[in-house]
Amino acid sequence: MISIRQLKKSFGNNVVLENINVEINKGDVIGVIGPSGCGKSTLIRCINLLEAPDSGEIRIDGVNIAEKNAPIDSIRQKMGMVYQNFNLFSHKTVLENVIMAPIHLLRIPKKQAIEEAFSVLKMVGMSHRADFMPDQLSGGQKQRAAIARCLAMKPEIILFDEPTSALDPTMIDEVLAVIRKLVKTGITSVIVTHEMGFARNIANRIFFMEERGIYEEGTPDEIFDHPKREKTKIFIQKLKIFEYKLQIRQLDIYELAGKLSEYGQKYDIAKRQMNGLNLILEEILVFLSQNADHKDMTSVIVSYQEANQQIQLEIRYGSPSMNVLEHPDFDEISRQLIHGLATDISCLPGEMGYTLKLTL
Ligand code: ADP
Ligand code: MG
């Protein structure tokens, strides 16, 4: 369906993509991951003709769209794109946003366009918001409207460029749920995302981008559990680590809980374990925030091992200079609670203070 050969794209002297060779088949759901700036957006923008490649071929159903006289309009109609920032027309209602392209580009009569618009709006759960203006919608609703607008053109391929990265954490799920529903219809999709759990569950192939191209490709299990190449391994390993650094006197336990909950969802960590982790952190960090020196920096590092479903928690703190769990002022009930939740606890002096390690 999409066949890319020797694709090269640069901006001035900055070669962003080089020597890309890949086939995307009908019905594929491709998850594109990689560090920021590695060219993920550029790749899908080349596929969607928003950027002109320097050289190489991008064939869509056999037609090379990188050629000067390619039939751009008809190729564009096969593809829809969903952007990070929705790109809705702000002075038009949701319905007007959805019917505009079908009426003007596909020349569909208005009455039919409206009927079809309601069917796609229904699919994304937005038919009751048809008359709303974009600024009356939440971010999640805007993105669902944008997906409906894209579907109204009946594309054969949908390209998503980080569709949830501009959203509030509370709204990510509703958009992911819609995308999940959409790919179940069998539409060919390329999804650039930072939501690794989502990419893993939804995609049949993962492209990991690095070094100006698709550095490693494989099934989700291959890439996430058995990456072969060095940079993929490092990237995947880092993903699984949650790191939070704070000036302990400025502890915001709710912010930390929010970030941890996202991390937990990403790796499908059991609720029971996440609750235990939150409890332990709250007891220890609140104690430290009341007993540590003014400028002390504290780090929290959580790593989750999928293989044995264990969480390793590391808390590095400057003061007190001892195992905080053995501090005379540490609450006895809290201490017992922590010993009940963690299977293994150790505390050692480190470079800047102490490191408390717990396994749960
Ligand atoms: P990603 O989506 O993986 O974060 P991008 O494809 O947006 O990466 O960008 C890849 C590289 O190309 C970056 O170095 C970026 O600065 C550069 N780049 C992207 N778009 C342009 C542009 N329109 N003009 C100049 N440089 C660009
Ligand atoms: Mg990008």
PDB file of C-alpha atoms and ligand atoms in Angstrom, residues 36-42 45 84 161-162 192 194, ligand 2:
ATOM      1  CA  SER A  36      12.025  13.737  20.058  1.00  0.00           C
ATOM      2  CA  GLY A  37      13.649  15.370  17.049  1.00  0.00           C
ATOM      3  CA  CYS A  38      14.463  12.061  15.351  1.00  0.00           C
ATOM      4  CA  GLY A  39      12.223  12.779  12.364  1.00  0.00           C
ATOM      5  CA  LYS A  40       8.942  11.005  13.175  1.00  0.00           C
ATOM      6  CA  SER A  41       6.810  13.963  12.133  1.00  0.00           C
ATOM      7  CA  THR A  42       8.957  14.571   9.082  1.00  0.00           C
ATOM      8  CA  ARG A  45       4.608  14.598   6.697  1.00  0.00           C
ATOM      9  CA  GLN A  84      -1.177  17.115  17.866  1.00  0.00           C
ATOM     10  CA  ASP A 161       1.096  12.727  14.712  1.00  0.00           C
ATOM     11  CA  GLU A 162       1.185  12.480  18.506  1.00  0.00           C
ATOM     12  CA  VAL A 192       3.409   8.495  16.061  1.00  0.00           C
ATOM     13  CA  HIS A 194       4.710   8.637  23.188  1.00  0.00           C
TER      14      HIS A 194
HETATM   15 MG    MG B   2       6.950  15.298  16.010  1.00  0.00          MG
END
